[in-house]
Each structure stands twice: as structure tokens, then as C-alpha cells.
Amino acid sequence: MEVNGTIEGSIHEGNLSQIVKNGNLNVEESGITKKSHELNGSQVDGSGNFSNFSGKGTVLGEKGEVWGNTHVGNFFENVKNGSFVVQESGIPKNTPQLNGTHIDGDITFSNFSGASDSGSVNSNVGTPTYVEDVGSNGERKKVAVTEGKGGVSVEQFGGIGSNDGKSLTGRGKDFYGDCDIFDGEWVRDDTKPHYPPGSCPIIDRDFDCHLNKRPDDGYIKWRWQPYACDIPSLNATDFLERLRGQKLVFVGDSLNRNMWESLVCILRHSIREKKRVYEISGRHEFKKKGFYAFRFEDYNCSVDFVSSPFLVRQSAFKGKNGPFETLRLDLMEKTTSMYSDADIIIFNTGHWWTHEKTSRGEDYYQEGNHVHARLKVLEAYKRALSTWARWVDKNLDGSRTQIIFRGYSATHFRGGPWNSGGQCHKETEPIFKKAYLKKYPSKMKVLHHVLHNMTTPVIYMNISRLTDYRKDGHPSIYRKEYKTVEEQMAGVHAQDCSHWCLPGVPDTWNELLYASLLKSRKGLWKN
């Protein structure tokens, strides 16, 4: 296939496909031909080596802008006219890299450069460069791109290889490495779920809708499909292999516990001898210390949950009329010692900031010895997240620890809030029209601001929109099995429309976690 001018290719195993502006590329289906090819003045020899490659941009935006892609800042970012210096090194087979291009074979790159709106990128600078990113919420944001001694880190820059031996196929102009995997739609998938309903004993009774006799099961038959690309299906054995000898910890509120239970169930289902998966600490330990963990003996790894609903410390203040409860916006929760040594940490906080005590903000938020008479919840949330961000930047090594922040999960109470008769028990299908979705959560806009000012790379899992579609996925009245009609009637007035049934929506979060970790190409997730 020989093309002059603009080339828009897709990913095929054994092919070198690329979106190239003003370039010549000669590619055969079996790989790179033995004769030399020219690409913007760069020689490609028969062995597939690139040298002295330069030019303005390689990926075209919707309006003709030139875009590259990287994730060395806080989000999945589009970098306008991105420039990169990649040292000579072998590229593993079946590793798609560089703007989503699938590279098969022993190809090395040297002196790869381009033009950047933010200034040239070199290998001797260790400070962030700020560029613009357009996220799935349509908001333009400033993004930090960190440069290091060895050139720009290409974490989250490239794509990944499929774990089932199949190549990933780009949909439209974007590939997995370039697209926003959180911008998409739910499609019916009868192969779901990852584990049979009722098969995982660690699921909290409140989340086990199947055990609690929910009559329909359509809510487990949906798959998240990004608009611009395909993501790999979660390979539980591969996930465990990459976790070998490591510690993964979820830190946050009960929605993160929802996600943690989902991941343990997915991974446990792939283990033949279930007795080789066991609790490090039991439920009685969780109630005492807010810590719950499972060990996968065959892989010498653990998947833990640490309860920290605000991330910052719940405390007490001695006032004139006696002690009263406060929230220390300037101090992290004491549980940090339980996860500071982890290899992968997934943080979240959000739902507890909507409760009456926090949202009212009267005589509750404390900084130092001062208790604010009144403080708006968004300002308090920002200060708490800033405390978390400072702790991460000071105490965690981003080159060793993969840090993730999972965004706000949508609720679907109808007819009232969570504590006043709100309902969702009649919902059996997702929302299909975007017009019916809520506005992007204000708390997540605050989170964007905090993440942009951090020096440590953080993967942001922007699940707000994808969960907003799923009004059918909550436990609602199926939090327990009712023994009497009276109990069932009482359950209608105390529904759970914020947590999620398991199996269910949190399984998709873990699919996106798996894809995000593969995309990060950090540590054991490189190949």
C-alpha cells in the first residue's frame, strides 16, 4: 500500500500503520518492505530502523490541528504538536506505540522530534510543560507534561498489545493509545458478566442483588464501548501475572469498596483452587481498623481496601460546650500507613461530601485550631483534595507507585434524595439519550484543578458520564431478602440508588482500570 499525502491507517498485526501528514509511506501487509522508504525525509531501512525523523505532527485533529498523545501528566491527554525524544532502545514485539501505531518486530527509534506549541522538548529538563487537553466532558484544561533526563516519559503515550493474541483495531481515525476511553456508550453484551451471579462469597449482602432476589438480570449484560477505539477485555490471569509480588490498594469510601469487591471477584474467578485466595484480615478486622485485604497465594500479591471516605481526617474539637465532631481539611486520615508502600493505589472521595452534615458546612470543617463557622462544601472539598495532593507529592514516588483517582459515580434517586424516599427500583434499562444526563459534577471540576497542580503523575478515571447512563444498575430495594410484606414496603422507602449491584457496573470500572494500567506502560505493565 503506497500513499502520498495524508494517510489514515488502522492497527493491524504485522503492519506499520500511522496517520501521517504530508508524508510518503510504503507498507506491505506482511510488514515493512526490504527496500528503503522515505518518510518526511527520514530513511527507513530494510530492518525497520528509523533515524533522524522530524516533522510537524503526525495525527490530525477534527479541524486540521496537529495532535500527538501522551500521558505523563494527570490525565489521558492530547498534546498539540507534541515533540518527543526517544532514546535508542528495542521495542518489544506486539507493542503498539507512538500515536497508536502498532509496531511488530525489532524496530528502534532515534532522534525522533517535531514542533511543539509549548516549546521544544529535550532530554535534560525536569520541569513540567503545560499544554491544553480536551477531555470527555468537552472542557479545555491545562495539562502538565513532564520532561526528564532521558527524554519525555511516554507513559500513557502508546497503546498496548492484545492479551488474547488478537490485534487491536482502531475505530475511525483514533486508536486505543489516542482515544478517551471514558467517552462512549453502553452496548448489549450477552457474554457478560466476568463471574456468575451468586458465585463470589466476598460480595457484601447489600450489593448482591442476585442473592437478594432481584428478578431481572439485564443490568449485567452491558459492555462499555468507547466511541473512538476498542479497549482490551479484562484478562484476569494476565492482570494477576502483572500483579505478581505486588500490592494493589483501593482507598476511599464505600463506592471504592464496591469496585474493590468487583476486582477481587473477577480475579478470584480465574483461580482454579479457590482456597489459594484468602483473607489477610477478616470482616471483624475491617470493622475495627477500616482495612480489608485478599491475598492471591499463587501470585504472591494482595488486593486491599482501606476505608477513608474523606481521605482527610475525621476528628473532634473541644469547644466551650464540650467536644464536637469535625473534619480536618489539613490532615490526612491516619490510615496512610496502610497503603503508603503499595505499588498501585486507586483513590476516591465524593459521596460523603453530599451528606447533610458536610454540605451544610456549619461548625464542622477544621484547619489547625480554627473551626469554620460556615464553609461551602466545594471549597472544603478543594482544600481536602489539596491536602491529599500535597501528601501524594511528598510521600509517594510516582516512578514506582502507580497512582489513580477514580471520579465521581452518578446516583439516580427519583422522587427525593437518598434519605427522603428517593427511588430507582423500577429501572431496568440504561439511559440511552445524552439529553437526559446530568451536568458534569462540580466536584470533578474541582478535582481537575487540583490534579493539574500536582507534580506526581495521576491517572484520572473519569467515570461520571458512563455511570450516569446506568440508572438500572443500583441495588435499590434489593439490599436484602425480605421475609415479610412489611419489610418489603419499608425497603421501598429506604432504597440504595448510589451503590451498584455486583456483578454489575463496577466490573466495567475494573475493565477500564486494566486498560489504563496497560496504557501507562509502567513497571510490569510495560509489555
Coordinates of C-alpha atoms in Angstrom, one line a residue:
M1 CA 0.0 0.0 0.0
E2 CA 1.6 3.2 -1.1
V3 CA 0.0 6.5 -0.2
N4 CA 1.1 10.1 -0.8
G5 CA -0.2 12.9 1.3
T6 CA -2.4 12.3 4.3
I7 CA -2.5 8.7 5.5
E8 CA -5.1 7.4 7.9
G9 CA -4.4 3.9 8.9
S10 CA -5.7 1.4 11.4
I11 CA -3.9 -1.1 13.6
H12 CA -3.2 -4.5 12.0
E13 CA -0.9 -7.1 13.4
G14 CA 2.3 -7.1 11.4
N15 CA 1.7 -3.8 9.8
L16 CA 3.1 -0.4 10.5
S17 CA 0.1 1.9 10.2
Q18 CA 0.1 5.6 11.1
I19 CA -1.7 8.8 10.4
V20 CA 0.8 10.9 8.6
K21 CA 0.6 14.5 7.4
N22 CA 2.4 15.3 4.2
G23 CA 4.4 12.1 4.1
N24 CA 5.2 9.1 2.0
L25 CA 4.9 5.6 3.4
N26 CA 5.3 2.3 1.7
V27 CA 3.9 -0.6 3.7
E28 CA 3.1 -4.2 2.8
E29 CA 0.7 -6.4 4.7
S30 CA 3.5 -8.6 5.8
G31 CA 5.4 -5.7 7.4
I32 CA 8.0 -3.2 6.2
T33 CA 9.4 -3.9 2.8
K34 CA 13.1 -4.6 2.3
K35 CA 13.8 -1.6 0.2
S36 CA 14.3 1.9 1.7
H37 CA 11.3 4.2 2.2
E38 CA 11.2 7.9 2.8
L39 CA 9.0 9.5 5.5
N40 CA 9.3 13.3 5.8
G41 CA 13.0 12.9 4.8
S42 CA 13.6 10.0 7.2
Q43 CA 15.2 6.8 6.0
V44 CA 13.5 3.6 6.9
D45 CA 15.9 0.7 6.1
G46 CA 15.1 -2.9 5.5
S47 CA 15.3 -3.9 9.1
G48 CA 12.8 -1.3 10.1
N49 CA 15.0 1.3 11.8
F50 CA 14.1 4.9 11.9
S51 CA 16.6 7.7 12.2
N52 CA 16.6 11.5 12.0
F53 CA 12.8 11.5 11.9
S54 CA 11.4 15.0 12.1
G55 CA 8.3 16.9 11.1
K56 CA 5.3 18.8 12.3
G57 CA 2.9 16.5 13.9
T58 CA 1.6 13.1 12.9
V59 CA -2.1 13.0 13.9
L60 CA -4.8 15.2 12.5
G61 CA -7.5 16.8 14.7
E62 CA -11.1 17.4 13.7
K63 CA -10.3 20.9 12.3
G64 CA -6.9 20.2 10.8
E65 CA -5.0 20.8 14.0
V66 CA -2.0 18.5 14.6
W67 CA -2.2 16.4 17.7
G68 CA 0.1 13.9 19.4
N69 CA -0.7 11.9 22.5
T70 CA 0.9 11.4 25.8
H71 CA 0.0 10.7 29.5
V72 CA 2.9 12.0 31.6
G73 CA 0.7 14.4 33.4
N74 CA -2.5 13.8 35.2
F75 CA -4.9 12.7 32.5
F76 CA -5.3 10.9 29.2
E77 CA -4.1 13.9 27.2
N78 CA -4.0 15.2 23.7
V79 CA -0.8 17.3 23.2
K80 CA -0.9 19.8 20.4
N81 CA 2.1 19.5 18.0
G82 CA 3.8 17.2 20.6
S83 CA 7.5 16.7 20.4
F84 CA 9.3 13.7 21.9
V85 CA 12.9 12.5 22.2
V86 CA 13.0 8.7 22.4
Q87 CA 16.3 7.1 23.2
E88 CA 17.5 4.1 21.1
S89 CA 16.0 1.0 22.5
G90 CA 14.4 -2.1 21.3
I91 CA 10.7 -2.2 21.2
P92 CA 9.0 -5.4 22.3
K93 CA 7.1 -7.3 19.7
N94 CA 3.4 -6.7 19.6
T95 CA 3.7 -3.4 21.4
P96 CA 1.8 -0.7 19.7
Q97 CA 3.4 2.7 20.4
L98 CA 3.7 6.2 19.1
N99 CA 0.3 7.7 18.3
G100 CA -1.4 4.3 18.4
T101 CA 0.8 2.8 15.7
H102 CA 1.2 -1.0 16.0
I103 CA 4.9 -1.9 15.7
D104 CA 5.7 -5.5 15.2
G105 CA 9.3 -6.6 15.2
D106 CA 12.6 -5.2 16.4
I107 CA 12.3 -1.6 15.4
T108 CA 14.4 1.2 17.1
F109 CA 13.9 4.9 17.0
S110 CA 16.4 7.7 17.4
N111 CA 16.3 11.4 17.1
F112 CA 12.5 11.5 16.8
S113 CA 11.4 15.1 17.1
G114 CA 8.8 17.6 16.0
A115 CA 7.4 21.0 16.7
S116 CA 5.6 21.9 19.9
D117 CA 3.4 24.9 20.7
S118 CA 4.7 24.7 24.3
G119 CA 8.4 24.9 23.4
S120 CA 10.8 22.2 22.3
V121 CA 11.2 19.1 24.3
N122 CA 14.7 17.9 25.2
S123 CA 16.3 15.3 27.4
N124 CA 17.8 17.5 30.1
V125 CA 14.8 19.3 31.6
G126 CA 12.9 18.0 34.6
T127 CA 10.1 20.6 34.9
P128 CA 6.6 20.3 33.5
T129 CA 5.5 21.9 30.3
Y130 CA 1.8 22.9 30.2
V131 CA -0.4 22.2 27.2
E132 CA -4.1 22.0 26.6
D133 CA -6.3 18.9 26.9
V134 CA -9.9 18.4 25.8
G135 CA -11.5 15.8 28.0
S136 CA -14.6 13.7 27.6
N137 CA -16.6 16.5 29.3
G138 CA -15.7 18.9 26.5
E139 CA -13.7 21.1 28.8
R140 CA -10.3 22.5 27.8
K141 CA -7.8 22.1 30.5
K142 CA -4.1 22.9 31.2
V143 CA -2.1 19.7 31.5
A144 CA 1.4 19.1 32.8
V145 CA 3.8 17.2 30.6
T146 CA 6.9 16.3 32.5
E147 CA 10.3 16.0 30.8
G148 CA 13.2 14.1 32.3
K149 CA 16.9 13.4 31.8
G150 CA 16.2 10.5 29.4
G151 CA 13.7 12.5 27.3
V152 CA 9.9 12.7 27.7
S153 CA 8.4 9.8 29.5
V154 CA 6.0 8.1 27.2
E155 CA 3.8 6.6 29.9
Q156 CA 0.2 6.5 28.6
F157 CA 1.6 7.6 25.2
G158 CA 1.4 4.3 23.4
G159 CA -1.2 1.6 23.1
I160 CA -0.9 -2.0 24.2
G161 CA -0.9 -5.4 22.7
S162 CA -3.9 -7.6 23.0
N163 CA -3.8 -10.3 25.6
D164 CA -5.7 -12.9 23.6
G165 CA -3.4 -12.9 20.7
K166 CA -5.5 -10.6 18.5
S167 CA -4.5 -7.2 17.3
L168 CA -6.5 -4.1 18.4
T169 CA -8.3 -2.5 15.6
G170 CA -8.8 1.3 15.6
R171 CA -12.3 2.6 15.0
G172 CA -12.3 5.6 12.8
K173 CA -9.2 7.9 13.0
D174 CA -8.2 7.2 16.6
F175 CA -6.5 4.2 18.1
Y176 CA -6.6 2.9 21.7
G177 CA -3.5 4.9 22.6
D178 CA -5.1 8.2 21.5
C179 CA -8.7 8.0 22.4
D180 CA -10.6 8.9 25.5
I181 CA -11.7 5.5 26.7
F182 CA -14.2 7.1 29.1
D183 CA -16.2 8.7 26.2
G184 CA -18.5 6.2 24.7
E185 CA -21.8 4.3 25.0
W186 CA -23.2 1.1 26.6
V187 CA -23.8 -1.8 24.2
R188 CA -25.6 -5.0 24.9
D189 CA -23.3 -8.0 25.5
D190 CA -24.7 -11.4 26.4
T191 CA -21.2 -12.7 27.3
K192 CA -21.2 -10.7 30.5
P193 CA -20.6 -10.8 33.4
H194 CA -17.0 -11.8 34.3
Y195 CA -18.2 -14.1 37.0
P196 CA -21.5 -15.8 37.5
P197 CA -24.1 -14.1 39.8
G198 CA -24.0 -15.7 43.2
S199 CA -20.5 -17.2 42.7
C200 CA -18.4 -14.7 44.7
P201 CA -18.8 -15.0 48.5
I202 CA -17.0 -11.8 49.4
I203 CA -19.7 -9.5 47.9
D204 CA -21.4 -7.5 50.6
R205 CA -25.0 -8.6 51.0
D206 CA -26.1 -5.0 50.3
F207 CA -24.5 -5.3 46.8
D208 CA -25.5 -8.9 45.9
C209 CA -28.7 -8.2 44.0
H210 CA -28.9 -11.7 42.6
L211 CA -28.8 -13.2 46.1
N212 CA -31.4 -10.7 47.2
K213 CA -33.8 -12.0 44.5
R214 CA -33.7 -9.2 42.0
P215 CA -36.0 -10.6 39.3
D216 CA -34.3 -9.2 36.2
D217 CA -30.7 -9.7 35.1
G218 CA -30.4 -7.4 32.1
Y219 CA -28.3 -4.9 34.1
I220 CA -25.3 -7.3 34.0
K221 CA -25.5 -7.7 30.2
W222 CA -23.9 -4.4 29.1
R223 CA -20.4 -3.5 27.9
W224 CA -18.8 -0.1 27.7
Q225 CA -17.7 0.8 24.2
P226 CA -15.6 3.9 23.6
Y227 CA -16.6 5.9 20.6
A228 CA -13.2 6.2 19.0
C229 CA -11.5 2.9 19.8
D230 CA -11.7 -0.6 21.2
I231 CA -10.3 -1.5 24.6
P232 CA -9.0 -4.9 25.6
S233 CA -11.2 -7.2 27.5
L234 CA -10.0 -7.8 31.1
N235 CA -7.8 -10.8 31.1
A236 CA -7.8 -11.9 34.8
T237 CA -4.9 -14.2 34.5
D238 CA -2.8 -11.5 32.8
F239 CA -3.9 -9.0 35.5
L240 CA -2.7 -11.3 38.3
E241 CA 0.6 -12.1 36.5
R242 CA 1.3 -8.3 36.3
L243 CA 0.5 -8.0 40.0
R244 CA 2.9 -10.8 40.9
G245 CA 4.7 -9.8 44.1
Q246 CA 2.8 -6.5 44.4
K247 CA 0.2 -4.8 46.5
L248 CA -2.8 -3.0 45.0
V249 CA -4.9 -0.9 47.3
F250 CA -8.3 0.9 47.0
V251 CA -8.6 3.9 49.3
G252 CA -11.8 5.8 49.8
D253 CA -15.5 5.4 50.5
S254 CA -17.9 2.5 50.1
L255 CA -18.1 3.1 46.3
N256 CA -14.4 2.2 46.2
R257 CA -15.3 -0.8 48.3
N258 CA -17.8 -1.6 45.6
M259 CA -15.0 -1.5 43.0
W260 CA -12.6 -3.5 45.2
E261 CA -15.1 -6.3 45.7
S262 CA -15.7 -6.4 42.0
L263 CA -12.0 -6.8 41.2
V264 CA -11.4 -9.5 43.8
C265 CA -14.3 -11.4 42.4
I266 CA -13.1 -11.1 38.8
L267 CA -9.5 -12.2 39.7
R268 CA -10.7 -14.9 42.1
H269 CA -12.9 -16.4 39.4
S270 CA -9.8 -17.1 37.2
I271 CA -8.2 -19.2 40.0
R272 CA -8.9 -22.9 39.9
E273 CA -8.1 -23.6 43.5
K274 CA -10.3 -21.0 45.3
K275 CA -8.7 -21.9 48.7
R276 CA -5.5 -20.3 47.3
V277 CA -7.3 -16.9 47.6
Y278 CA -7.9 -15.9 51.2
E279 CA -8.5 -13.1 53.6
I280 CA -5.5 -11.5 55.2
S281 CA -7.9 -9.8 57.6
G282 CA -11.5 -10.7 58.2
R283 CA -14.6 -8.6 58.4
H284 CA -14.2 -8.2 62.1
E285 CA -10.8 -6.6 61.3
F286 CA -12.4 -4.3 58.8
K287 CA -14.9 -3.0 61.4
K288 CA -12.1 -2.3 63.8
K289 CA -9.4 -0.8 61.5
G290 CA -11.1 0.0 58.3
F291 CA -8.9 -2.5 56.5
Y292 CA -9.8 -5.5 54.4
A293 CA -7.5 -7.5 52.1
F294 CA -7.3 -10.6 50.0
R295 CA -4.1 -12.5 49.2
F296 CA -3.6 -14.4 45.9
E297 CA -1.2 -17.0 47.1
D298 CA -0.1 -18.3 43.7
Y299 CA 0.9 -14.8 42.6
N300 CA 2.2 -13.5 46.0
C301 CA 0.1 -10.4 45.7
S302 CA -2.7 -8.7 47.6
V303 CA -5.7 -6.6 46.7
D304 CA -6.7 -4.4 49.6
F305 CA -9.4 -1.9 50.6
V306 CA -8.7 0.9 53.1
S307 CA -11.8 2.8 54.3
S308 CA -11.2 6.6 54.2
P309 CA -14.4 8.2 53.0
F310 CA -13.0 11.8 53.0
L311 CA -9.3 10.9 52.6
V312 CA -8.7 13.6 55.2
R313 CA -9.1 13.1 59.0
Q314 CA -12.4 12.9 60.9
S315 CA -11.6 14.4 64.3
A316 CA -13.1 16.2 67.3
F317 CA -12.7 19.7 68.6
K318 CA -13.1 20.7 72.3
G319 CA -15.4 23.7 72.3
K320 CA -16.8 25.8 75.1
N321 CA -19.8 23.5 75.3
G322 CA -17.8 20.3 75.1
P323 CA -16.3 18.3 72.2
F324 CA -17.9 18.0 68.8
E325 CA -17.1 16.2 65.6
T326 CA -15.0 18.0 62.9
L327 CA -13.3 17.2 59.6
R328 CA -9.6 18.2 59.5
L329 CA -9.2 19.6 56.0
D330 CA -5.5 20.0 56.6
L331 CA -4.6 16.5 57.8
M332 CA -4.7 13.1 56.0
E333 CA -6.5 10.2 57.6
K334 CA -4.3 8.1 59.9
T335 CA -4.7 5.1 57.6
T336 CA -2.0 6.3 55.2
S337 CA 0.5 3.8 56.7
M338 CA -1.7 1.0 55.4
Y339 CA -1.1 1.9 51.8
S340 CA 2.0 4.1 51.5
D341 CA 4.0 1.1 50.4
A342 CA 1.6 -0.1 47.7
D343 CA 2.5 -0.5 44.1
I344 CA -0.9 0.6 42.8
I345 CA -3.3 2.9 44.6
I346 CA -6.8 3.8 43.5
F347 CA -8.2 6.8 45.4
N348 CA -11.7 8.2 45.5
T349 CA -13.8 10.6 47.6
G350 CA -17.0 12.3 46.8
H351 CA -20.2 10.8 48.1
W352 CA -19.8 11.6 51.7
W353 CA -19.5 15.3 50.7
T354 CA -23.1 15.3 49.8
H355 CA -24.4 14.3 53.2
E356 CA -26.3 16.9 55.3
K357 CA -23.5 17.5 57.8
T358 CA -20.8 18.2 55.2
S359 CA -23.0 20.0 52.7
R360 CA -24.4 22.4 55.3
G361 CA -20.8 23.1 56.5
E362 CA -21.6 24.8 59.8
D363 CA -19.1 24.4 62.6
Y364 CA -17.7 21.2 61.0
Y365 CA -14.6 22.0 58.9
Q366 CA -11.4 22.5 60.8
E367 CA -8.0 23.7 59.8
G368 CA -5.3 23.9 62.5
N369 CA -7.1 25.2 65.7
H370 CA -9.7 27.0 63.7
V371 CA -13.2 25.6 63.1
H372 CA -15.0 27.4 60.3
A373 CA -18.4 28.7 61.3
R374 CA -19.5 28.2 57.8
L375 CA -17.7 26.9 54.7
K376 CA -19.1 25.9 51.3
V377 CA -18.8 22.3 50.5
L378 CA -17.0 22.8 47.2
E379 CA -14.4 25.0 48.9
A380 CA -14.0 22.4 51.7
Y381 CA -13.7 19.6 49.1
K382 CA -11.0 21.6 47.2
R383 CA -9.0 22.1 50.4
A384 CA -9.2 18.4 51.4
L385 CA -8.1 17.3 47.9
S386 CA -5.2 19.8 48.1
T387 CA -4.1 18.2 51.3
W388 CA -4.3 14.8 49.6
A389 CA -2.3 16.1 46.6
R390 CA 0.4 17.5 48.8
W391 CA 0.7 14.2 50.7
V392 CA 1.0 12.3 47.5
D393 CA 3.6 14.6 46.0
K394 CA 5.6 14.4 49.3
N395 CA 5.3 10.8 50.2
L396 CA 4.8 8.7 47.1
D397 CA 7.3 8.0 44.3
G398 CA 5.4 8.3 41.0
S399 CA 8.1 6.4 39.2
R400 CA 7.5 3.4 41.5
T401 CA 3.9 3.7 42.5
Q402 CA 1.0 4.0 40.0
I403 CA -1.5 6.5 41.4
I404 CA -5.1 6.6 40.2
F405 CA -8.0 8.7 41.1
R406 CA -11.5 7.3 40.3
G407 CA -14.0 10.0 39.6
Y408 CA -17.5 10.6 41.0
S409 CA -20.0 7.8 40.4
A410 CA -23.5 9.0 39.5
T411 CA -26.6 8.5 41.7
H412 CA -30.2 8.0 40.4
F413 CA -32.6 8.9 43.2
R414 CA -36.1 9.8 41.9
G415 CA -38.8 11.5 44.0
G416 CA -36.4 12.6 46.7
P417 CA -32.8 12.4 48.0
W418 CA -31.1 9.3 49.5
N419 CA -32.6 9.9 53.0
S420 CA -36.1 11.0 51.9
G421 CA -37.7 8.3 49.9
G422 CA -35.7 8.6 46.6
Q423 CA -36.3 5.6 44.4
C424 CA -34.8 3.7 41.4
H425 CA -36.3 0.2 41.8
K426 CA -38.4 0.3 38.6
E427 CA -35.4 1.0 36.4
T428 CA -34.4 -2.0 34.2
E429 CA -32.6 -0.3 31.3
P430 CA -29.8 2.3 31.0
I431 CA -30.4 5.9 29.8
F432 CA -29.8 6.0 26.1
K433 CA -30.1 9.7 25.3
K434 CA -27.4 12.1 26.4
A435 CA -30.0 14.9 26.8
Y436 CA -31.3 13.0 29.9
L437 CA -27.9 13.0 31.6
K438 CA -26.9 15.3 34.4
K439 CA -24.4 18.2 34.2
Y440 CA -20.8 17.3 34.8
P441 CA -20.3 17.2 38.6
S442 CA -18.9 20.3 40.1
K443 CA -16.7 18.3 42.4
M444 CA -14.9 16.7 39.4
K445 CA -14.1 20.2 38.1
V446 CA -12.5 20.9 41.4
L447 CA -10.6 17.6 41.1
H448 CA -9.3 18.6 37.7
H449 CA -7.9 21.9 39.1
V450 CA -6.1 20.0 42.0
L451 CA -4.7 17.3 39.7
H452 CA -3.3 19.9 37.3
N453 CA -1.2 21.4 40.0
M454 CA 0.4 18.2 41.1
T455 CA 3.9 17.1 40.3
T456 CA 3.2 13.4 40.6
P457 CA 1.5 11.7 37.6
V458 CA -2.0 10.6 38.4
I459 CA -4.3 8.6 36.1
Y460 CA -7.8 10.1 36.3
M461 CA -10.6 7.6 35.7
N462 CA -13.4 9.8 34.5
I463 CA -16.4 7.5 35.1
S464 CA -19.0 10.2 35.9
R465 CA -20.7 10.2 32.5
L466 CA -20.6 6.4 31.9
T467 CA -22.2 5.8 35.3
D468 CA -24.8 8.5 34.7
Y469 CA -26.3 6.3 31.9
R470 CA -26.8 3.3 34.3
K471 CA -29.9 4.1 36.3
D472 CA -30.7 0.4 36.1
G473 CA -27.6 -0.8 37.9
H474 CA -28.3 0.1 41.6
P475 CA -29.4 -2.3 44.4
S476 CA -32.4 -0.1 45.0
I477 CA -34.8 -2.3 47.2
Y478 CA -32.6 -5.4 46.6
R479 CA -30.3 -4.8 49.5
K480 CA -31.6 -7.7 51.5
E481 CA -34.0 -10.6 51.0
Y482 CA -37.3 -9.6 52.6
K483 CA -39.2 -12.1 54.8
T484 CA -42.4 -10.2 55.2
V485 CA -44.5 -7.7 53.1
E486 CA -44.0 -5.1 55.8
E487 CA -40.2 -5.4 55.4
Q488 CA -40.6 -5.0 51.7
M489 CA -42.7 -1.9 52.0
A490 CA -40.2 -0.4 54.3
G491 CA -37.5 -1.2 51.8
V492 CA -39.2 0.9 49.1
H493 CA -38.7 4.0 51.3
A494 CA -35.0 3.2 52.0
Q495 CA -33.5 2.5 48.6
D496 CA -29.9 2.4 47.6
C497 CA -29.5 4.3 44.3
S498 CA -25.8 5.2 44.7
H499 CA -24.0 1.9 45.2
W500 CA -24.1 -0.8 42.4
C501 CA -25.2 -4.4 42.1
L502 CA -22.4 -7.0 41.8
P503 CA -21.9 -8.3 39.2
G504 CA -22.6 -5.0 37.5
V505 CA -21.3 -1.6 36.7
P506 CA -18.1 -1.6 38.9
D507 CA -16.9 -4.6 36.8
T508 CA -16.6 -2.1 33.9
W509 CA -14.6 0.3 36.1
N510 CA -12.1 -2.5 36.6
E511 CA -12.0 -3.2 32.8
L512 CA -11.1 0.5 32.4
L513 CA -8.6 0.2 35.2
Y514 CA -7.0 -2.7 33.4
A515 CA -6.9 -0.7 30.2
S516 CA -5.5 2.3 31.9
L517 CA -2.7 0.4 33.6
L518 CA -1.7 -1.3 30.3
K519 CA -1.8 2.2 28.7
S520 CA 0.5 3.5 31.4
R521 CA 3.3 1.1 30.4
K522 CA 4.8 1.4 33.9
G523 CA 6.7 -1.4 35.6
L524 CA 5.1 -4.8 34.9
W525 CA 2.6 -3.2 32.7
K526 CA 5.1 -2.2 30.0
N527 CA 4.5 -5.0 27.5

